[in-house]
Short mmCIF file of C-alpha atoms and ligand atoms in Angstrom, two decimals:
data_model
loop_
_atom_site.label_atom_id
_atom_site.label_comp_id
_atom_site.label_asym_id
_atom_site.label_seq_id
_atom_site.Cartn_x
_atom_site.Cartn_y
_atom_site.Cartn_z
CA MET A 1 79.15 59.34 33.98
CA TRP A 2 78.50 57.86 37.39
CA ASN A 3 75.84 60.32 38.54
CA GLN A 4 74.29 62.27 35.66
CA GLN A 5 71.81 64.02 37.94
CA TYR A 6 74.52 65.77 39.92
CA GLU A 7 77.56 65.71 37.63
CA ALA A 8 75.62 67.32 34.77
CA MET A 9 73.27 69.45 36.87
CA ASP A 10 72.08 72.72 35.38
CA ARG A 11 74.37 75.41 36.81
CA GLU A 12 71.57 77.58 38.16
CA LYS A 13 70.14 74.62 40.05
CA LEU A 14 73.64 73.73 41.20
CA LYS A 15 74.13 77.21 42.67
CA THR A 16 70.82 77.01 44.50
CA LEU A 17 71.79 73.64 45.92
CA GLN A 18 75.21 74.95 46.96
CA PHE A 19 73.66 77.93 48.68
CA LEU A 20 71.13 75.86 50.63
CA ARG A 21 73.83 73.47 51.74
CA LEU A 22 76.23 76.31 52.55
CA LYS A 23 73.68 77.95 54.86
CA GLN A 24 73.25 74.71 56.76
CA SER A 25 77.01 74.24 57.07
CA LEU A 26 77.53 77.76 58.32
CA GLU A 27 74.79 77.41 60.94
CA ARG A 28 76.27 74.11 61.98
CA VAL A 29 79.83 75.34 62.51
CA TYR A 30 78.67 78.58 64.14
CA GLN A 31 76.51 76.74 66.65
CA LEU A 32 78.84 73.83 67.34
CA VAL A 33 82.48 74.87 66.92
CA PRO A 34 83.87 77.57 69.25
CA PHE A 35 86.70 78.23 66.79
CA TYR A 36 84.26 79.21 64.03
CA ARG A 37 82.06 81.22 66.36
CA LYS A 38 85.09 83.21 67.45
CA SER A 39 86.32 83.61 63.90
CA PHE A 40 82.90 84.85 62.63
CA ASP A 41 82.50 87.09 65.70
CA SER A 42 85.89 88.66 65.01
CA ILE A 43 84.43 90.27 61.89
CA ARG A 44 80.96 90.67 63.45
CA ALA A 45 79.41 88.23 61.01
CA GLU A 46 76.71 85.66 61.58
CA PRO A 47 75.59 82.91 59.23
CA GLY A 48 72.48 85.01 58.53
CA ASP A 49 74.66 87.70 56.95
CA ILE A 50 75.59 85.36 54.13
CA ARG A 51 72.76 86.06 51.68
CA CYS A 52 74.31 84.79 48.46
CA LEU A 53 77.23 82.62 47.40
CA GLU A 54 79.45 85.66 46.80
CA ASP A 55 78.98 86.71 50.45
CA LEU A 56 81.09 83.73 51.43
CA GLN A 57 84.10 85.91 50.56
CA LYS A 58 83.37 88.03 53.63
CA LEU A 59 84.19 85.18 55.99
CA PRO A 60 87.67 84.49 57.42
CA PHE A 61 89.81 81.66 56.04
CA THR A 62 90.62 78.43 57.81
CA VAL A 63 94.24 77.25 57.60
CA LYS A 64 96.17 74.12 58.51
CA ASP A 65 97.40 75.71 61.75
CA ASP A 66 93.78 76.04 62.90
CA LEU A 67 93.50 72.25 62.70
CA ARG A 68 96.77 71.89 64.59
CA ASP A 69 95.72 74.39 67.26
CA ASN A 70 92.49 72.47 67.76
CA PHE A 71 94.13 69.04 67.63
CA PRO A 72 92.74 66.45 67.70
CA TYR A 73 88.95 66.93 67.72
CA GLY A 74 88.40 70.64 68.34
CA LEU A 75 86.90 71.43 64.92
CA PHE A 76 84.56 68.42 64.81
CA THR A 77 80.86 69.26 64.82
CA VAL A 78 79.67 65.87 66.01
CA ASP A 79 80.11 63.77 69.08
CA LEU A 80 82.83 61.14 68.72
CA ASN A 81 80.07 58.51 68.90
CA GLU A 82 79.08 59.54 65.42
CA VAL A 83 82.61 59.54 64.05
CA VAL A 84 83.27 56.23 62.36
CA ARG A 85 86.69 56.87 60.78
CA ILE A 86 89.80 58.91 61.42
CA HIS A 87 92.53 59.75 58.91
CA SER A 88 95.56 61.88 59.41
CA SER A 89 97.79 63.84 57.16
CA SER A 90 101.40 63.17 57.90
CA GLY A 91 102.75 66.60 58.53
CA THR A 92 106.48 66.71 57.91
CA THR A 93 106.83 69.03 60.87
CA GLY A 94 105.06 69.38 64.18
CA ILE A 95 101.71 67.99 65.18
CA PRO A 96 99.84 65.97 62.57
CA THR A 97 96.33 66.96 61.65
CA VAL A 98 93.46 64.61 62.26
CA VAL A 99 90.32 64.43 60.16
CA GLY A 100 87.10 62.58 60.96
CA TYR A 101 84.15 61.13 59.04
CA THR A 102 80.59 60.24 59.99
CA LYS A 103 78.81 57.37 58.26
CA ASN A 104 77.26 59.89 55.84
CA ASP A 105 80.66 61.45 55.17
CA LEU A 106 82.01 58.03 54.17
CA ASP A 107 79.04 57.58 51.84
CA THR A 108 79.70 60.97 50.25
CA TRP A 109 83.37 60.12 49.86
CA ALA A 110 82.58 56.79 48.18
CA GLU A 111 80.18 58.62 45.84
CA LEU A 112 82.86 61.14 44.90
CA MET A 113 85.41 58.42 44.27
CA ALA A 114 82.84 56.48 42.24
CA ARG A 115 82.59 59.55 39.98
CA THR A 116 86.39 59.78 39.85
CA LEU A 117 86.88 56.15 38.92
CA THR A 118 84.10 56.18 36.33
CA ALA A 119 85.57 59.28 34.68
CA GLY A 120 88.94 57.50 34.71
CA GLY A 121 87.66 54.53 32.73
CA GLY A 122 86.45 52.36 35.62
CA SER A 123 83.26 50.27 35.68
CA SER A 124 81.89 47.14 37.29
CA GLU A 125 84.02 45.20 34.80
CA SER A 126 87.26 46.75 36.02
CA ILE A 127 89.91 45.08 38.09
CA VAL A 128 91.25 47.94 40.17
CA HIS A 129 94.75 47.73 41.64
CA ILE A 130 94.98 50.19 44.51
CA ALA A 131 98.62 50.94 45.22
CA TYR A 132 97.96 54.14 47.15
CA GLY A 133 98.99 53.60 50.74
CA TYR A 134 96.29 52.16 53.02
CA GLY A 135 96.18 53.40 56.58
CA LEU A 136 96.02 56.93 57.90
CA PHE A 137 96.71 58.31 54.39
CA THR A 138 93.42 58.88 52.60
CA GLY A 139 94.57 57.52 49.20
CA GLY A 140 94.13 53.78 49.73
CA LEU A 141 90.81 53.59 51.58
CA GLY A 142 89.39 56.52 49.60
CA ALA A 143 89.95 54.77 46.27
CA HIS A 144 88.89 51.46 47.81
CA TYR A 145 85.35 52.46 48.76
CA GLY A 146 84.80 54.24 45.45
CA ALA A 147 85.94 51.19 43.50
CA GLU A 148 83.66 48.91 45.51
CA LYS A 149 80.78 51.31 44.98
CA ILE A 150 81.05 51.02 41.19
CA GLY A 151 81.15 47.25 41.59
CA ALA A 152 84.72 46.85 40.37
CA THR A 153 86.92 44.01 41.56
CA VAL A 154 89.26 45.61 44.06
CA VAL A 155 92.84 44.54 44.70
CA PRO A 156 93.80 46.42 47.90
CA ILE A 157 97.54 45.94 47.51
CA SER A 158 98.73 49.26 49.05
CA GLY A 159 102.30 50.46 48.37
CA GLY A 160 105.59 48.55 48.35
CA GLN A 161 107.07 45.31 46.99
CA THR A 162 106.90 46.61 43.48
CA LYS A 163 107.88 43.39 41.69
CA ARG A 164 105.12 41.56 43.48
CA GLN A 165 102.74 44.33 42.41
CA VAL A 166 103.68 43.78 38.78
CA ARG A 167 103.25 40.01 39.03
CA MET A 168 99.85 40.47 40.68
CA MET A 169 98.72 42.88 37.97
CA ARG A 170 99.75 40.40 35.31
CA ASP A 171 98.22 37.36 37.01
CA LEU A 172 94.96 39.02 38.01
CA GLY A 173 94.45 40.86 34.73
CA THR A 174 94.32 44.31 36.34
CA THR A 175 92.74 46.95 34.11
CA LEU A 176 92.94 50.10 36.24
CA LEU A 177 95.85 51.30 38.36
CA ALA A 178 95.46 53.77 41.24
CA CYS A 179 98.65 55.23 42.74
CA THR A 180 100.80 58.37 42.74
CA PRO A 181 102.23 59.35 39.34
CA SER A 182 105.76 58.85 40.65
CA TYR A 183 104.89 55.32 41.73
CA ALA A 184 103.30 54.64 38.33
CA LEU A 185 106.63 55.56 36.79
CA TYR A 186 108.45 53.28 39.19
CA ILE A 187 106.06 50.46 38.32
CA ALA A 188 106.74 51.06 34.62
CA GLU A 189 110.45 50.90 35.27
CA THR A 190 110.03 47.68 37.24
CA ILE A 191 108.02 46.09 34.42
CA ALA A 192 110.96 46.73 32.09
CA GLU A 193 113.44 45.41 34.66
CA MET A 194 111.44 42.19 34.87
CA ASP A 195 111.85 41.79 31.11
CA MET A 196 108.17 42.35 30.59
CA THR A 197 106.32 44.87 28.45
CA PRO A 198 102.98 46.62 29.05
CA GLY A 199 101.61 44.13 26.52
CA ASP A 200 102.00 41.43 29.18
CA LEU A 201 99.42 43.29 31.29
CA LYS A 202 95.82 44.27 30.64
CA LEU A 203 96.11 47.77 32.10
CA ARG A 204 93.95 50.29 30.31
CA SER A 205 93.90 53.36 32.54
CA GLY A 206 95.19 54.86 35.75
CA ILE A 207 94.00 57.46 38.25
CA PHE A 208 97.01 59.29 39.55
CA GLY A 209 97.27 62.07 42.10
CA ALA A 210 98.39 63.16 45.59
CA GLU A 211 101.33 65.11 44.11
CA PRO A 212 101.90 67.54 41.24
CA TRP A 213 102.75 66.07 37.83
CA SER A 214 103.11 67.84 34.53
CA GLU A 215 101.45 67.22 31.15
CA SER A 216 104.81 65.95 29.93
CA MET A 217 104.88 63.44 32.78
CA ARG A 218 101.42 62.29 31.72
CA ARG A 219 102.74 61.55 28.24
CA VAL A 220 105.70 59.62 29.64
CA ILE A 221 103.46 57.51 31.90
CA GLU A 222 100.90 56.89 29.14
CA ASP A 223 103.65 55.87 26.79
CA LYS A 224 105.55 53.64 29.20
CA LEU A 225 102.46 51.86 30.53
CA GLN A 226 100.38 52.10 27.35
CA ILE A 227 97.38 53.45 29.25
CA ASP A 228 95.16 56.50 29.57
CA ALA A 229 96.39 58.47 32.60
CA PHE A 230 93.92 60.65 34.55
CA ASP A 231 94.73 63.23 37.19
CA ILE A 232 92.81 63.11 40.47
CA TYR A 233 93.00 65.72 43.22
CA GLY A 234 92.07 65.98 46.85
CA LEU A 235 93.29 66.66 50.35
CA SER A 236 92.62 65.10 53.72
CA GLU A 237 91.25 68.27 55.30
CA ILE A 238 88.50 68.47 52.67
CA ILE A 239 87.71 64.74 52.36
CA GLY A 240 90.72 63.01 50.73
CA PRO A 241 90.92 62.06 47.04
CA GLY A 242 87.66 62.74 45.20
CA VAL A 243 87.57 66.53 45.42
CA ALA A 244 88.28 66.84 41.68
CA TYR A 245 88.91 64.44 38.81
CA GLU A 246 89.67 64.44 35.13
CA CYS A 247 87.24 63.22 32.50
CA SER A 248 88.06 61.88 29.04
CA ALA A 249 88.58 65.45 27.77
CA LYS A 250 91.68 65.66 30.02
CA ALA A 251 91.30 69.41 30.02
CA GLY A 252 91.08 70.20 33.70
CA LEU A 253 89.70 68.43 36.76
CA HIS A 254 85.98 68.71 37.56
CA ILE A 255 85.44 69.83 41.14
CA SER A 256 82.34 68.18 42.62
CA GLU A 257 80.54 71.44 43.22
CA ASP A 258 77.49 69.85 44.79
CA HIS A 259 79.82 69.23 47.76
CA PHE A 260 82.51 71.89 47.51
CA ILE A 261 82.68 75.60 46.71
CA PRO A 262 86.05 76.56 45.21
CA GLU A 263 87.56 80.05 45.11
CA ILE A 264 90.85 81.37 43.78
CA ILE A 265 92.62 83.83 46.03
CA ASP A 266 95.83 85.81 45.98
CA PRO A 267 98.19 83.72 48.14
CA ALA A 268 99.86 86.85 49.50
CA SER A 269 96.90 89.12 50.28
CA GLY A 270 94.07 86.59 50.54
CA GLU A 271 91.96 88.75 48.17
CA ALA A 272 89.54 86.84 45.94
CA LEU A 273 90.80 86.94 42.34
CA PRO A 274 88.67 87.36 39.22
CA VAL A 275 87.52 84.29 37.30
CA GLY A 276 90.33 82.90 35.15
CA SER A 277 93.16 84.09 37.40
CA THR A 278 95.84 81.78 38.67
CA GLY A 279 96.17 81.68 42.43
CA GLU A 280 95.62 79.63 45.56
CA LEU A 281 92.61 77.37 45.75
CA ALA A 282 90.38 77.80 48.81
CA ILE A 283 87.58 75.30 49.37
CA THR A 284 84.40 75.38 51.45
CA THR A 285 82.68 72.08 52.10
CA VAL A 286 78.88 72.23 52.02
CA SER A 287 77.88 68.68 52.91
CA LYS A 288 80.54 67.44 55.34
CA GLU A 289 79.18 66.45 58.74
CA ALA A 290 82.06 65.59 61.06
CA LEU A 291 84.52 68.21 59.90
CA PRO A 292 83.10 70.97 57.72
CA MET A 293 85.71 73.41 56.42
CA ILE A 294 84.95 77.04 55.69
CA ARG A 295 87.24 78.70 53.12
CA TYR A 296 90.07 76.27 53.74
CA ARG A 297 93.32 77.48 52.20
CA THR A 298 94.76 74.53 50.30
CA ARG A 299 98.07 76.26 49.36
CA ASP A 300 97.65 74.64 45.93
CA ILE A 301 98.10 76.87 42.90
CA THR A 302 95.64 76.51 40.04
CA THR A 303 93.07 78.28 37.81
CA LEU A 304 89.31 77.71 37.55
CA ASN A 305 87.58 77.32 34.20
CA TYR A 306 83.77 77.66 33.99
CA GLU A 307 83.54 76.99 30.23
CA PRO A 308 81.29 74.02 29.42
CA CYS A 309 83.22 70.76 29.02
CA SER A 310 82.82 68.46 26.02
CA CYS A 311 82.08 65.54 28.37
CA GLY A 312 78.75 67.05 29.45
CA ARG A 313 79.66 67.50 33.10
CA THR A 314 78.74 70.99 34.25
CA HIS A 315 81.04 71.25 37.26
CA VAL A 316 83.85 73.79 37.09
CA ARG A 317 87.28 72.54 36.07
CA MET A 318 90.53 73.34 37.85
CA ASP A 319 93.81 73.23 35.94
CA LYS A 320 96.38 70.66 36.91
CA VAL A 321 97.92 71.93 40.14
CA SER A 322 101.26 73.51 39.28
CA GLY A 323 102.51 73.19 42.85
CA ARG A 324 101.91 74.23 46.41
CA SER A 325 102.62 77.81 47.31
CA ASP A 326 104.88 76.45 50.05
CA ASP A 327 106.74 74.20 47.55
CA MET A 328 107.47 77.14 45.35
CA ILE A 329 111.16 77.82 45.39
CA ILE A 330 112.23 81.41 45.23
CA ILE A 331 115.65 81.58 43.66
CA ARG A 332 117.07 85.07 43.70
CA GLY A 333 113.60 86.53 43.42
CA VAL A 334 112.33 84.19 40.69
CA ASN A 335 109.47 81.84 41.56
CA VAL A 336 110.02 78.29 40.39
CA PHE A 337 107.79 75.25 40.75
CA PRO A 338 109.35 71.81 40.50
CA SER A 339 106.72 70.92 37.89
CA GLN A 340 108.08 73.64 35.57
CA VAL A 341 111.54 72.10 35.70
CA GLU A 342 109.91 68.70 35.15
CA SER A 343 108.22 69.94 31.96
CA ILE A 344 111.45 71.33 30.59
CA LEU A 345 113.39 68.14 31.26
CA LEU A 346 110.73 65.87 29.80
CA GLU A 347 110.10 68.09 26.76
CA MET A 348 113.81 67.95 25.94
CA GLY A 349 113.42 64.20 26.10
CA GLU A 350 117.10 63.37 26.49
CA THR A 351 117.07 62.35 30.14
CA GLU A 352 115.13 59.88 32.25
CA PRO A 353 111.98 61.19 34.01
CA HIS A 354 113.67 61.08 37.43
CA TYR A 355 114.89 64.33 38.90
CA GLN A 356 115.40 66.22 42.13
CA LEU A 357 115.99 69.88 42.93
CA VAL A 358 118.48 70.83 45.62
CA VAL A 359 118.20 74.34 46.98
CA ASP A 360 120.96 75.79 49.09
CA ARG A 361 122.34 79.10 50.20
CA VAL A 362 125.92 80.13 49.62
CA GLY A 363 126.65 83.33 51.50
CA SER A 364 123.46 85.26 50.93
CA LEU A 365 122.79 83.78 47.49
CA ASP A 366 120.27 81.01 46.88
CA THR A 367 121.47 78.27 44.59
CA LEU A 368 119.50 75.70 42.64
CA GLN A 369 120.96 72.40 41.58
CA VAL A 370 119.00 70.13 39.26
CA LEU A 371 119.92 66.47 39.48
CA VAL A 372 118.58 64.38 36.64
CA GLU A 373 119.18 60.79 35.66
CA VAL A 374 120.34 59.73 32.23
CA SER A 375 120.06 56.30 30.65
CA GLU A 376 122.67 53.60 31.21
CA GLN A 377 123.84 53.96 27.65
CA MET A 378 124.24 57.69 27.86
CA PHE A 379 126.01 57.48 31.20
CA SER A 380 128.65 55.17 29.81
CA ASP A 381 129.07 57.53 26.87
CA HIS A 382 131.98 59.94 26.76
CA VAL A 383 132.10 62.84 29.17
CA ARG A 384 131.83 65.49 26.46
CA GLY A 385 128.34 64.33 25.49
CA LEU A 386 127.20 64.61 29.09
CA GLU A 387 128.73 68.02 29.56
CA SER A 388 127.08 69.31 26.44
CA LEU A 389 123.68 68.00 27.58
CA GLU A 390 124.14 69.59 31.00
CA ARG A 391 124.89 72.88 29.29
CA ARG A 392 121.83 72.65 27.05
CA ILE A 393 119.52 71.87 29.97
CA ARG A 394 120.99 74.78 31.93
CA LEU A 395 120.36 77.11 28.99
CA GLU A 396 116.81 75.89 28.55
CA ILE A 397 116.01 76.41 32.26
CA ASP A 398 117.56 79.85 32.09
CA ASN A 399 115.55 80.73 28.95
CA MET A 400 112.22 79.36 30.13
CA LEU A 401 112.30 80.19 33.84
CA GLY A 402 114.84 82.96 34.14
CA VAL A 403 116.97 81.22 36.75
CA THR A 404 120.47 79.90 36.58
CA ALA A 405 120.68 76.33 37.75
CA ASP A 406 123.60 74.03 38.17
CA VAL A 407 122.58 70.93 36.20
CA LYS A 408 124.10 67.61 37.13
CA LEU A 409 123.43 64.43 35.19
CA VAL A 410 123.51 61.46 37.51
CA GLU A 411 123.65 57.69 37.18
CA PRO A 412 120.55 55.70 36.40
CA LYS A 413 118.56 54.76 39.53
CA SER A 414 120.58 57.05 41.80
CA ILE A 415 117.61 59.27 42.69
CA PRO A 416 115.41 57.56 45.30
CA ARG A 417 112.21 56.03 43.89
CA SER A 418 108.97 56.69 45.71
CA GLU A 419 106.07 54.42 46.56
CA GLY A 420 103.98 57.39 47.65
CA LYS A 421 104.56 61.07 47.21
CA ALA A 422 107.92 61.82 45.59
CA GLN A 423 110.30 64.23 47.27
CA ARG A 424 111.23 66.56 44.43
CA VAL A 425 112.88 69.31 46.43
CA ILE A 426 115.64 69.09 49.00
CA ASP A 427 115.92 72.45 50.65
CA LYS A 428 119.17 72.57 52.54
CA ARG A 429 118.46 76.13 53.64
CA ASN A 430 116.11 74.81 56.32
CA LEU A 431 118.53 72.28 57.71
O1 LIG B 501 97.08 63.44 48.85
C1 LIG B 501 94.74 62.93 48.91
C2 LIG B 501 94.88 62.19 47.62
C3 LIG B 501 95.13 60.84 47.63
C4 LIG B 501 94.68 62.85 46.41
C5 LIG B 501 95.21 60.14 46.44
C6 LIG B 501 94.74 62.16 45.22
C7 LIG B 501 95.01 60.81 45.23
P1 LIG B 501 96.98 64.82 51.53
O2 LIG B 501 97.98 63.79 51.90
O3 LIG B 501 96.26 65.55 52.58
O4 LIG B 501 95.85 64.17 50.64
O5 LIG B 501 97.73 65.84 50.57
C8 LIG B 501 97.02 66.85 49.93
O6 LIG B 501 98.51 66.79 48.01
O7 LIG B 501 96.98 69.85 49.02
C9 LIG B 501 98.15 68.91 47.08
O8 LIG B 501 99.23 69.73 47.46
C10 LIG B 501 98.66 67.51 46.81
N1 LIG B 501 97.86 66.89 45.74
C11 LIG B 501 96.85 66.02 45.85
N2 LIG B 501 96.41 65.64 44.63
C12 LIG B 501 97.15 66.34 43.73
C13 LIG B 501 97.18 66.41 42.31
C14 LIG B 501 96.02 63.53 49.43
N3 LIG B 501 96.38 65.68 41.55
C15 LIG B 501 97.93 67.64 49.02
N4 LIG B 501 98.05 67.27 41.75
C16 LIG B 501 97.21 68.70 48.24
C17 LIG B 501 98.89 68.03 42.50
C18 LIG B 501 98.07 67.14 44.45
N5 LIG B 501 98.92 67.97 43.83
#
């Protein structure tokens, strides 16, 4: 454990700490950010009305559009003089959102990533290969400062030039890989293409996140790279990576509750849901200086688990994120997450782990097409074998998810590989 005092803090003490920090954050945003003052005033609430942690549920949510509406600095609580770093989340549509950090915020972030890396097998002995993108994306620099904090040897390679990445990992004796799970898979594929095996590298573990990936995908990555694969979660608006991380139990991601208060809400009504329910994660930051967030709606779907963890950390665990509520595809009334299709494909084990979902509308009917790659050998096999596999996958998707999909097996390497976040869904209905 990187920080026993906080990561294994007695839960009663933790709640007291959260509450004290929450009060300060609420005062801060109420005094300094017109948006929050207006939002609290709209329900006639003042920070003083929040008398216990549960009272937080009385306050309005903050959503991504609030950041856009106040672009670029409108939600900051400090003068720009005190802001030492900007990151931005690359919105696919419209105005990007900008997030800022004070010196203390960067220290907190490094601390959180130090916890993440330590839980993921990192130490001062590690050689950490950071293939998350550097730049405005929070992945690269977030992992970077955490890795330096634990005293590891950092290779800040960023994304791209995958063959060179593999050669560097081999030559430098890299032990820990940090990148998106889809890029880890691409790296594994490239190792094989270069006629190498994982045995030619010294990789032992990886911290993968920034996009949803299923348990089955974990097994594929662990198997192909011969490593321990850990899930890490975060989002720019809250701080970047480092919000939650898996420990060796690999049974949920510990949310650093000394800095964040998580809630699960009904994505449709916004009502808080009882402990153990699956719903949208909302997060309140309690220590952020430049850009505190009150009840920020992440759109990510998960479940919280307060049972004690075998690793000794006391912080609540969130399940692997199954998807974003806005990535959920609704096909003729049935909700489908790409990660559910991923699990089915990988569990069947007859295709390659590369797939894409194409959603379209024919007349007034939504259609779902699942494109999935098969191996070279299988592709050159006779057509009947392929047709039969397509049929079996279609049946399995129908049985497990209750939707009819058109399954199409495609040539090896025909689905674009990703160096960052993979694009799993192509929704032609929006075009
Ligand atoms: O993706 C921060 C990050 C970088 C996390 C590196 C982990 C590793 P954004 O670009 O703002 O920040 O995107 C945040 O990505 O709301 C989730 O939908 C998704 N996401 C992040 N981590 C996971 C994960 C970074 N482990 C959005 N599992 C979030 C599933 C994830 N989805």
